[in-house]
Short mmCIF file of C-alpha atoms in Angstrom, two decimals:
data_model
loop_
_atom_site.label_atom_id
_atom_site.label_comp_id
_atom_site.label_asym_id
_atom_site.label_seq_id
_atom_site.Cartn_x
_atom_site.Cartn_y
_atom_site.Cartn_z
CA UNK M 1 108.84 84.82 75.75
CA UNK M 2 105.89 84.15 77.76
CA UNK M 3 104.29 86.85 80.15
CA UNK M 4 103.15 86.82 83.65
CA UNK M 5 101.77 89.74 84.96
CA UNK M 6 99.32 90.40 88.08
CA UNK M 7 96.23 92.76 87.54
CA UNK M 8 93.90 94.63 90.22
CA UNK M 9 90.49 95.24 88.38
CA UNK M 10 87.66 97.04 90.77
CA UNK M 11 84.47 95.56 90.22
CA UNK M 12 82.45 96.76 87.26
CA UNK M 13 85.90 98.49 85.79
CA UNK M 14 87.28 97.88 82.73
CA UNK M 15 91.03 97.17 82.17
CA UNK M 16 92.92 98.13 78.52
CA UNK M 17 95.86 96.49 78.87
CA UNK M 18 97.25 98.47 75.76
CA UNK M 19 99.36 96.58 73.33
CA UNK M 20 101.57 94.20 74.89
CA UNK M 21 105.08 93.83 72.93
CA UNK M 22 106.87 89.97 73.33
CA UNK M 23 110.06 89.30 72.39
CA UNK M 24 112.53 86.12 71.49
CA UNK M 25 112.56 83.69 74.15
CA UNK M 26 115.59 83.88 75.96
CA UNK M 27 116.32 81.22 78.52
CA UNK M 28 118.08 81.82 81.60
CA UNK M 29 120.48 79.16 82.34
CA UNK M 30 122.96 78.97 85.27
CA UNK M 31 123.69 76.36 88.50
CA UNK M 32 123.31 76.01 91.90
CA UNK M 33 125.97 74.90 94.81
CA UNK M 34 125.47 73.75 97.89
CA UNK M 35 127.39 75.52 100.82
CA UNK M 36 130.54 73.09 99.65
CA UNK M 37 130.55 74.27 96.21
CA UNK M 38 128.74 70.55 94.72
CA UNK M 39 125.80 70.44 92.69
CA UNK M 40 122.34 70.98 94.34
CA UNK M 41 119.11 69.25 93.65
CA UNK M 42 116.80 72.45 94.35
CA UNK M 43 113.08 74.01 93.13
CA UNK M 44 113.49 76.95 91.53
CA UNK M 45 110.64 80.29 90.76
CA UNK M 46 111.02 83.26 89.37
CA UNK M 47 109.22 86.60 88.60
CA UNK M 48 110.26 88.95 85.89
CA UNK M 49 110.47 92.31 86.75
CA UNK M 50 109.79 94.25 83.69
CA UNK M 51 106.09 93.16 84.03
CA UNK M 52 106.15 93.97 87.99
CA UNK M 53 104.61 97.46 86.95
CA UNK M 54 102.80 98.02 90.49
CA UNK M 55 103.73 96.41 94.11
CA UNK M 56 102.35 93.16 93.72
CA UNK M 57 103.54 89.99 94.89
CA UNK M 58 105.79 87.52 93.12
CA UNK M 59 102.81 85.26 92.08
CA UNK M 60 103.78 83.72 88.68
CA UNK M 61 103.65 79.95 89.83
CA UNK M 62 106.63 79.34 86.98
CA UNK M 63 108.97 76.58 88.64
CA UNK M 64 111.71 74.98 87.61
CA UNK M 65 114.28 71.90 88.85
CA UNK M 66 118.12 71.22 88.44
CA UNK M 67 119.47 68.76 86.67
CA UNK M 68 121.55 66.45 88.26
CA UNK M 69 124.64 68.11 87.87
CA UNK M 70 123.13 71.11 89.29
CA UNK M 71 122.94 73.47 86.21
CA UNK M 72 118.87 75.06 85.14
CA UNK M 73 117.63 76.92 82.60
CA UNK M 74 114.01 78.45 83.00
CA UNK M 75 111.84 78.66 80.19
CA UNK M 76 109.50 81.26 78.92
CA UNK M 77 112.12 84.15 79.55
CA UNK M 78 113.00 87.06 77.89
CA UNK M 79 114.93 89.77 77.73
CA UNK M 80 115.77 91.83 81.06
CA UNK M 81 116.01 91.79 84.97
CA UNK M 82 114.68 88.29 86.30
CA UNK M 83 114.29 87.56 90.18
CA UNK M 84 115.12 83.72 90.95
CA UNK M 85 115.03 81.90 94.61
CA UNK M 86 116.01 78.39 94.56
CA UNK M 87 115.16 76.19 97.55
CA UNK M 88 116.57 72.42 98.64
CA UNK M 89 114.30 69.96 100.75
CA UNK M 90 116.36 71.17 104.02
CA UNK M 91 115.76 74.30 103.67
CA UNK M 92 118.40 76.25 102.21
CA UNK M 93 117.88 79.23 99.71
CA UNK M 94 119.95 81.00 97.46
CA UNK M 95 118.07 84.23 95.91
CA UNK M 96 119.24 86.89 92.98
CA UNK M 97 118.56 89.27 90.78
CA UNK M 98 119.93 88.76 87.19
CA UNK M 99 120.09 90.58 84.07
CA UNK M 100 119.01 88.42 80.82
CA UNK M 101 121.09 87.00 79.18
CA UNK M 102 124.00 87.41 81.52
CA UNK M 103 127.37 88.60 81.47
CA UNK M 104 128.71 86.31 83.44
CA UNK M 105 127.85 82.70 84.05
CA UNK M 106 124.95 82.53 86.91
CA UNK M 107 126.31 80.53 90.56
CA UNK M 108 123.35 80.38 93.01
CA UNK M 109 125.43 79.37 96.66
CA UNK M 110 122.72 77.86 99.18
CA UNK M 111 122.62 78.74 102.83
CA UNK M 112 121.03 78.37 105.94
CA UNK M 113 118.45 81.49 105.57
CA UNK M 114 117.94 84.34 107.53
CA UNK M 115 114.20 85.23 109.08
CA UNK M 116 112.45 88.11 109.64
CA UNK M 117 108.59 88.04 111.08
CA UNK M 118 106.41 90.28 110.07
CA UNK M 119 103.31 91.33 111.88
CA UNK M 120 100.21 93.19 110.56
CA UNK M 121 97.04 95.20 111.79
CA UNK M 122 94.47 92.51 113.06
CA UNK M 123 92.19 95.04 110.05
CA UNK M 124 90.53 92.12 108.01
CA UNK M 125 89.82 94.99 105.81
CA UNK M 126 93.50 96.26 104.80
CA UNK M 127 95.73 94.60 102.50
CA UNK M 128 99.64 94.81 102.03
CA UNK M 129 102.32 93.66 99.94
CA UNK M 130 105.55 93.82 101.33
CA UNK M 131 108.85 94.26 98.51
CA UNK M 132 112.16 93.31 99.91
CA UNK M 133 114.98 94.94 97.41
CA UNK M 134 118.50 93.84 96.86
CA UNK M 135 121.79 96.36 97.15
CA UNK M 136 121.03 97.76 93.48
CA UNK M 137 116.92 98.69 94.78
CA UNK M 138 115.84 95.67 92.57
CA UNK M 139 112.67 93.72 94.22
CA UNK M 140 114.04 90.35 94.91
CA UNK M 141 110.63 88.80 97.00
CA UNK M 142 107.49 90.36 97.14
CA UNK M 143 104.82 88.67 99.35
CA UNK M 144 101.15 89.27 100.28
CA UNK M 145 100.80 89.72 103.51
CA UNK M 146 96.61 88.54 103.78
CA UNK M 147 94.43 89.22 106.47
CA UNK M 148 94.18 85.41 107.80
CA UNK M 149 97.09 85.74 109.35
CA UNK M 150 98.78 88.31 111.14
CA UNK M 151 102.14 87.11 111.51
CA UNK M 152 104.32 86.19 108.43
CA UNK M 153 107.92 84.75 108.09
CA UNK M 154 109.98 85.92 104.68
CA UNK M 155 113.46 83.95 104.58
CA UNK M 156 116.21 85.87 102.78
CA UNK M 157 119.91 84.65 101.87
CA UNK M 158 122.36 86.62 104.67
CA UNK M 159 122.53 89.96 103.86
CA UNK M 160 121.07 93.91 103.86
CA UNK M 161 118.01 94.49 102.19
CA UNK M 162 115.76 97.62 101.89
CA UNK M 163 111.71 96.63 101.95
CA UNK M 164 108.61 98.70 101.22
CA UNK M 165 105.28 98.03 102.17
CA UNK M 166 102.06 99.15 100.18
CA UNK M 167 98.49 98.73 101.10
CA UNK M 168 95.73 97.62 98.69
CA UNK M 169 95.42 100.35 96.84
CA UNK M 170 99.12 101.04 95.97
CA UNK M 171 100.06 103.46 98.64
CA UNK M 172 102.97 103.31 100.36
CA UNK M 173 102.78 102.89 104.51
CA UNK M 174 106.19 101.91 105.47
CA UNK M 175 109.59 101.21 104.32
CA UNK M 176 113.05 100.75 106.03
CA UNK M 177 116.05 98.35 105.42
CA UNK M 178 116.72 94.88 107.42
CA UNK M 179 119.91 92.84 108.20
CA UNK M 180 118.94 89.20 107.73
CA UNK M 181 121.13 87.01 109.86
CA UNK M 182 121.65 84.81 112.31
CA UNK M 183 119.75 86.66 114.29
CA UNK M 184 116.24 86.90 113.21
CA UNK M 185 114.41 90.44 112.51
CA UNK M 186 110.95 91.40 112.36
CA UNK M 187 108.82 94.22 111.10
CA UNK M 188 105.73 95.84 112.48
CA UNK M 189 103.20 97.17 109.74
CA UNK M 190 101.03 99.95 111.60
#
């Protein structure tokens, strides 16, 4: 397996990682669907969560595409929880969280996402990453949310989802839970 891990080092600190432990590749394989149950031509990412040891956004740049008939397998995996979003060229997503190697054969359904806008202090000097967590509390997107921009738009399958949001330096400065929808929700990081 191949590791992908993000690191905060303070200037002038030094960082011991400690031994790091790899095991057997293990690929995860599965297929995506359109909304009519065909094969989908879609990008895929994903983040691994046993490295996610801090709140730190999903920034692996590991991507994937399906085959033709709509089946993908993502390489450099191992053992464990993975996070996977697959997007099409029109926009629709399909997001999960899946144990590796599966129990069951992986389906990822695409669908018209749901929106949420969220808006941060004007502060150039305060940085957040915001976790959005599935039913079972596993993170399923985690974005930074920099200071160029104070409003952001995270698109989410239909559905209930509980979110934190940290600052910089790992504290945590708001959480809550969001229905993504039809109708779009937003968030408001004071």
């Amino acid at each position: 397996e191949t590791m992908y891990t993000t690191v905060s080092v303070a200037p002038s600190q030094r960082l011991e990682l400690g031994d790091v432990r790899l095991g057997a590749a293990v690929q995860l394989k599965g297929a995506v669907r359109d909304a009519d149950g065909k094969p989908a031509t879609v990008n895929l990412s994903w983040t691994e969560l046993k490295w996610r040891t801090t709140p730190t956004a999903f920034a692996t740049n590991r991507s994937a595409r399906t085959e033709a008939d709509g089946t993908f397998s993502l390489w450099g995996t191992g053992m464990g929880a993975i996070a996977v979003t697959a997007r099409d060229d029109a926009g629709s997503l399909a997001c999960g969280v899946f144990d590796n190697p599966p129990k069951e054969p992986i389906v990822l359904r695409l669908a018209k996402p749901g929106e949420c806008t969220v808006t941060r202090p004007p502060d150039p000097t305060r940085g957040f990453t915001m976790t959005l967590y599935d039913g079972s509390r596993r993170a399923i997107v985690a974005r930074d949310l920099g200071a160029r921009m104070q409003k952001h738009t995270i698109t989410l399958p239909a559905g209930d989802y509980t979110f934190e949001v940290h600052d910089d330096q790992y504290r945590l400065v708001q959480s809550g839970a969001l229905t993504f929808g039809a109708t779009p929700c937003a968030v408001e990081i004071r």
